[in-house]
PDB file of C-alpha atoms and ligand atoms in Angstrom:
ATOM      1  CA  MET X   1     -65.865  36.417 -84.893  1.00  0.00           C
ATOM      2  CA  ALA X   2     -66.029  35.006 -88.433  1.00  0.00           C
ATOM      3  CA  TYR X   3     -64.662  31.517 -89.030  1.00  0.00           C
ATOM      4  CA  ASP X   4     -61.124  31.548 -90.503  1.00  0.00           C
ATOM      5  CA  SER X   5     -60.852  28.553 -92.818  1.00  0.00           C
ATOM      6  CA  THR X   6     -57.029  28.769 -92.787  1.00  0.00           C
ATOM      7  CA  ASN X   7     -56.815  27.746 -89.099  1.00  0.00           C
ATOM      8  CA  ILE X   8     -54.721  24.688 -88.239  1.00  0.00           C
ATOM      9  CA  PHE X   9     -57.642  22.396 -87.438  1.00  0.00           C
ATOM     10  CA  ALA X  10     -59.458  23.321 -90.658  1.00  0.00           C
ATOM     11  CA  ARG X  11     -56.283  22.360 -92.499  1.00  0.00           C
ATOM     12  CA  ILE X  12     -56.124  19.033 -90.625  1.00  0.00           C
ATOM     13  CA  LEU X  13     -59.776  18.371 -91.541  1.00  0.00           C
ATOM     14  CA  ARG X  14     -58.985  19.028 -95.212  1.00  0.00           C
ATOM     15  CA  GLY X  15     -56.013  16.645 -95.026  1.00  0.00           C
ATOM     16  CA  GLU X  16     -53.514  19.450 -95.697  1.00  0.00           C
ATOM     17  CA  LEU X  17     -51.743  18.833 -92.374  1.00  0.00           C
ATOM     18  CA  PRO X  18     -51.208  15.469 -90.655  1.00  0.00           C
ATOM     19  CA  CYS X  19     -52.597  14.436 -87.284  1.00  0.00           C
ATOM     20  CA  LYS X  20     -52.339  11.406 -85.023  1.00  0.00           C
ATOM     21  CA  LYS X  21     -55.934  10.298 -85.406  1.00  0.00           C
ATOM     22  CA  VAL X  22     -57.730   8.700 -82.474  1.00  0.00           C
ATOM     23  CA  TYR X  23     -61.331   8.577 -83.715  1.00  0.00           C
ATOM     24  CA  GLU X  24     -63.505   9.729 -86.576  1.00  0.00           C
ATOM     25  CA  ASN X  25     -67.192   9.626 -87.405  1.00  0.00           C
ATOM     26  CA  GLU X  26     -69.602  11.595 -89.567  1.00  0.00           C
ATOM     27  CA  HIS X  27     -69.514  14.680 -87.336  1.00  0.00           C
ATOM     28  CA  VAL X  28     -66.231  14.480 -85.435  1.00  0.00           C
ATOM     29  CA  LEU X  29     -62.477  14.018 -85.717  1.00  0.00           C
ATOM     30  CA  ALA X  30     -60.275  13.352 -82.675  1.00  0.00           C
ATOM     31  CA  PHE X  31     -56.477  13.357 -82.542  1.00  0.00           C
ATOM     32  CA  HIS X  32     -53.574  13.638 -80.114  1.00  0.00           C
ATOM     33  CA  ASP X  33     -52.549  17.138 -79.076  1.00  0.00           C
ATOM     34  CA  ILE X  34     -49.163  18.049 -80.539  1.00  0.00           C
ATOM     35  CA  ASN X  35     -48.008  19.499 -77.202  1.00  0.00           C
ATOM     36  CA  PRO X  36     -49.567  17.221 -74.584  1.00  0.00           C
ATOM     37  CA  GLN X  37     -50.231  18.647 -71.123  1.00  0.00           C
ATOM     38  CA  ALA X  38     -50.950  15.212 -69.594  1.00  0.00           C
ATOM     39  CA  PRO X  39     -50.070  11.589 -70.500  1.00  0.00           C
ATOM     40  CA  VAL X  40     -53.361  11.500 -72.416  1.00  0.00           C
ATOM     41  CA  HIS X  41     -54.253  14.727 -74.225  1.00  0.00           C
ATOM     42  CA  ILE X  42     -56.763  14.297 -77.033  1.00  0.00           C
ATOM     43  CA  LEU X  43     -58.585  16.979 -79.005  1.00  0.00           C
ATOM     44  CA  VAL X  44     -62.106  16.323 -80.252  1.00  0.00           C
ATOM     45  CA  ILE X  45     -63.314  18.659 -82.996  1.00  0.00           C
ATOM     46  CA  PRO X  46     -66.508  18.960 -85.018  1.00  0.00           C
ATOM     47  CA  LYS X  47     -66.120  18.616 -88.788  1.00  0.00           C
ATOM     48  CA  GLY X  48     -68.290  21.688 -89.242  1.00  0.00           C
ATOM     49  CA  ALA X  49     -66.848  25.219 -89.291  1.00  0.00           C
ATOM     50  CA  TYR X  50     -67.404  26.568 -85.758  1.00  0.00           C
ATOM     51  CA  VAL X  51     -65.076  29.030 -84.040  1.00  0.00           C
ATOM     52  CA  SER X  52     -65.713  27.973 -80.451  1.00  0.00           C
ATOM     53  CA  LEU X  53     -68.311  26.555 -78.091  1.00  0.00           C
ATOM     54  CA  ASP X  54     -70.171  29.849 -78.354  1.00  0.00           C
ATOM     55  CA  ASP X  55     -70.563  29.428 -82.109  1.00  0.00           C
ATOM     56  CA  PHE X  56     -71.140  25.653 -81.913  1.00  0.00           C
ATOM     57  CA  SER X  57     -73.816  25.862 -79.214  1.00  0.00           C
ATOM     58  CA  ALA X  58     -75.658  28.596 -81.136  1.00  0.00           C
ATOM     59  CA  LYS X  59     -75.450  27.232 -84.691  1.00  0.00           C
ATOM     60  CA  ALA X  60     -74.689  23.509 -84.802  1.00  0.00           C
ATOM     61  CA  SER X  61     -77.482  21.010 -85.397  1.00  0.00           C
ATOM     62  CA  ASP X  62     -78.691  18.741 -82.610  1.00  0.00           C
ATOM     63  CA  ALA X  63     -77.059  15.830 -84.474  1.00  0.00           C
ATOM     64  CA  GLU X  64     -73.676  17.602 -84.536  1.00  0.00           C
ATOM     65  CA  ILE X  65     -73.895  18.487 -80.850  1.00  0.00           C
ATOM     66  CA  ALA X  66     -74.961  14.987 -79.853  1.00  0.00           C
ATOM     67  CA  GLY X  67     -72.291  13.514 -82.122  1.00  0.00           C
ATOM     68  CA  LEU X  68     -69.532  15.472 -80.432  1.00  0.00           C
ATOM     69  CA  VAL X  69     -70.655  14.770 -76.875  1.00  0.00           C
ATOM     70  CA  ARG X  70     -71.145  11.069 -77.606  1.00  0.00           C
ATOM     71  CA  ALA X  71     -67.719  10.912 -79.273  1.00  0.00           C
ATOM     72  CA  VAL X  72     -66.028  12.345 -76.172  1.00  0.00           C
ATOM     73  CA  GLY X  73     -67.654   9.685 -73.982  1.00  0.00           C
ATOM     74  CA  GLU X  74     -66.914   6.914 -76.467  1.00  0.00           C
ATOM     75  CA  ILE X  75     -63.242   7.865 -76.757  1.00  0.00           C
ATOM     76  CA  ALA X  76     -62.881   7.983 -72.973  1.00  0.00           C
ATOM     77  CA  ARG X  77     -64.544   4.588 -72.542  1.00  0.00           C
ATOM     78  CA  ALA X  78     -62.548   2.998 -75.377  1.00  0.00           C
ATOM     79  CA  ARG X  79     -59.305   4.203 -73.780  1.00  0.00           C
ATOM     80  CA  GLY X  80     -60.200   2.992 -70.297  1.00  0.00           C
ATOM     81  CA  LEU X  81     -60.346   6.484 -68.826  1.00  0.00           C
ATOM     82  CA  THR X  82     -63.718   6.213 -67.101  1.00  0.00           C
ATOM     83  CA  GLU X  83     -62.493   4.532 -63.925  1.00  0.00           C
ATOM     84  CA  PRO X  84     -59.258   6.450 -63.270  1.00  0.00           C
ATOM     85  CA  GLY X  85     -60.975   9.622 -64.459  1.00  0.00           C
ATOM     86  CA  TYR X  86     -60.424  12.368 -66.973  1.00  0.00           C
ATOM     87  CA  ARG X  87     -61.102  16.052 -67.514  1.00  0.00           C
ATOM     88  CA  ILE X  88     -62.635  17.827 -70.485  1.00  0.00           C
ATOM     89  CA  LEU X  89     -62.014  21.474 -71.250  1.00  0.00           C
ATOM     90  CA  ALA X  90     -62.959  23.916 -74.000  1.00  0.00           C
ATOM     91  CA  ASN X  91     -61.473  27.397 -74.233  1.00  0.00           C
ATOM     92  CA  HIS X  92     -63.461  30.263 -75.681  1.00  0.00           C
ATOM     93  CA  GLY X  93     -61.920  33.638 -76.376  1.00  0.00           C
ATOM     94  CA  ARG X  94     -59.240  35.838 -74.890  1.00  0.00           C
ATOM     95  CA  ASP X  95     -59.488  35.222 -71.147  1.00  0.00           C
ATOM     96  CA  ALA X  96     -59.397  31.466 -71.752  1.00  0.00           C
ATOM     97  CA  ASN X  97     -56.387  31.759 -74.107  1.00  0.00           C
ATOM     98  CA  GLN X  98     -58.087  30.000 -77.008  1.00  0.00           C
ATOM     99  CA  GLU X  99     -55.307  29.567 -79.578  1.00  0.00           C
ATOM    100  CA  VAL X 100     -56.953  27.724 -82.431  1.00  0.00           C
ATOM    101  CA  PRO X 101     -60.211  29.288 -83.688  1.00  0.00           C
ATOM    102  CA  HIS X 102     -61.958  26.002 -84.504  1.00  0.00           C
ATOM    103  CA  PHE X 103     -64.047  24.581 -81.655  1.00  0.00           C
ATOM    104  CA  HIS X 104     -62.275  21.772 -79.826  1.00  0.00           C
ATOM    105  CA  VAL X 105     -62.737  19.821 -76.615  1.00  0.00           C
ATOM    106  CA  HIS X 106     -59.580  18.766 -74.786  1.00  0.00           C
ATOM    107  CA  ILE X 107     -59.560  15.399 -72.983  1.00  0.00           C
ATOM    108  CA  PHE X 108     -56.869  15.147 -70.295  1.00  0.00           C
ATOM    109  CA  ALA X 109     -56.054  11.955 -68.389  1.00  0.00           C
ATOM    110  CA  GLY X 110     -53.327   9.583 -67.293  1.00  0.00           C
ATOM    111  CA  ARG X 111     -52.350  11.169 -63.981  1.00  0.00           C
ATOM    112  CA  PRO X 112     -54.026  12.971 -61.076  1.00  0.00           C
ATOM    113  CA  LEU X 113     -55.012  16.288 -62.640  1.00  0.00           C
ATOM    114  CA  GLY X 114     -55.261  18.507 -59.574  1.00  0.00           C
ATOM    115  CA  ARG X 115     -58.248  20.688 -58.841  1.00  0.00           C
ATOM    116  CA  MET X 116     -59.915  22.762 -61.513  1.00  0.00           C
ATOM    117  CA  ILE X 117     -57.848  25.608 -62.958  1.00  0.00           C
ATOM    118  CA  SER X 118     -54.635  27.501 -62.392  1.00  0.00           C
ATOM    119  CA  LYS X 119     -54.872  30.557 -60.132  1.00  0.00           C
ATOM    120  CA  ALA X 120     -52.267  32.374 -62.239  1.00  0.00           C
TER     121      ALA X 120
HETATM  122  P1  LIG B 201     -56.560  26.064 -77.226  1.00  0.00           P
HETATM  123  O1  LIG B 201     -55.634  26.920 -76.410  1.00  0.00           O
HETATM  124  O2  LIG B 201     -57.712  25.546 -76.414  1.00  0.00           O
HETATM  125  O3  LIG B 201     -56.995  26.753 -78.495  1.00  0.00           O
HETATM  126  O4  LIG B 201     -55.738  24.765 -77.606  1.00  0.00           O
HETATM  127  C1  LIG B 201     -55.160  24.538 -78.845  1.00  0.00           C
HETATM  128  C2  LIG B 201     -54.396  23.226 -78.742  1.00  0.00           C
HETATM  129  O5  LIG B 201     -54.088  22.809 -80.054  1.00  0.00           O
HETATM  130  C3  LIG B 201     -53.101  23.297 -77.962  1.00  0.00           C
HETATM  131  O6  LIG B 201     -53.154  22.365 -76.879  1.00  0.00           O
HETATM  132  C4  LIG B 201     -52.034  22.923 -78.999  1.00  0.00           C
HETATM  133  O7  LIG B 201     -50.982  22.168 -78.452  1.00  0.00           O
HETATM  134  C5  LIG B 201     -52.845  22.136 -80.004  1.00  0.00           C
HETATM  135  N1  LIG B 201     -52.322  22.098 -81.359  1.00  0.00           N
HETATM  136  C6  LIG B 201     -51.863  23.135 -82.111  1.00  0.00           C
HETATM  137  N2  LIG B 201     -51.487  22.722 -83.319  1.00  0.00           N
HETATM  138  C7  LIG B 201     -51.730  21.382 -83.369  1.00  0.00           C
HETATM  139  C8  LIG B 201     -51.558  20.378 -84.354  1.00  0.00           C
HETATM  140  N3  LIG B 201     -51.058  20.648 -85.578  1.00  0.00           N
HETATM  141  N4  LIG B 201     -51.886  19.097 -84.039  1.00  0.00           N
HETATM  142  C9  LIG B 201     -52.389  18.803 -82.816  1.00  0.00           C
HETATM  143  N5  LIG B 201     -52.587  19.713 -81.856  1.00  0.00           N
HETATM  144  C10 LIG B 201     -52.256  20.983 -82.106  1.00  0.00           C
END
């Protein structure tokens, strides 16, 4: 799937749409999800144009990959999520219901999150 530069997160990265920013560095932007599924629901996205984890894991540089993973850990530590716990999730493609075609990692926290995934 080719990257669509009109997707919502590309527009946020270009400053065309607002976001509630949580964190930013050279490789990464993180912001609050507009429709939170838990008391804490943060999205961490690479600044580069990658459709999903499939694309990111195949094409991103080691620095971009390390930058994103380190950012997720840093955000969680900075927000005190390490001890109570948190969950990360990344959807790829149809069966996972990926809605926005720019790679993003969800961070969920703030309540007991149950086990794994819905059976529905
Ligand atoms: P996914 O199903 O993994 O593609 O998740 C996309 C997520 O993006 C959903 O949780 C949406 O609530 C969230 N989302 C969509 N538009 C925005 C936006 N403008 N700002 C923040 N989050 C958004």
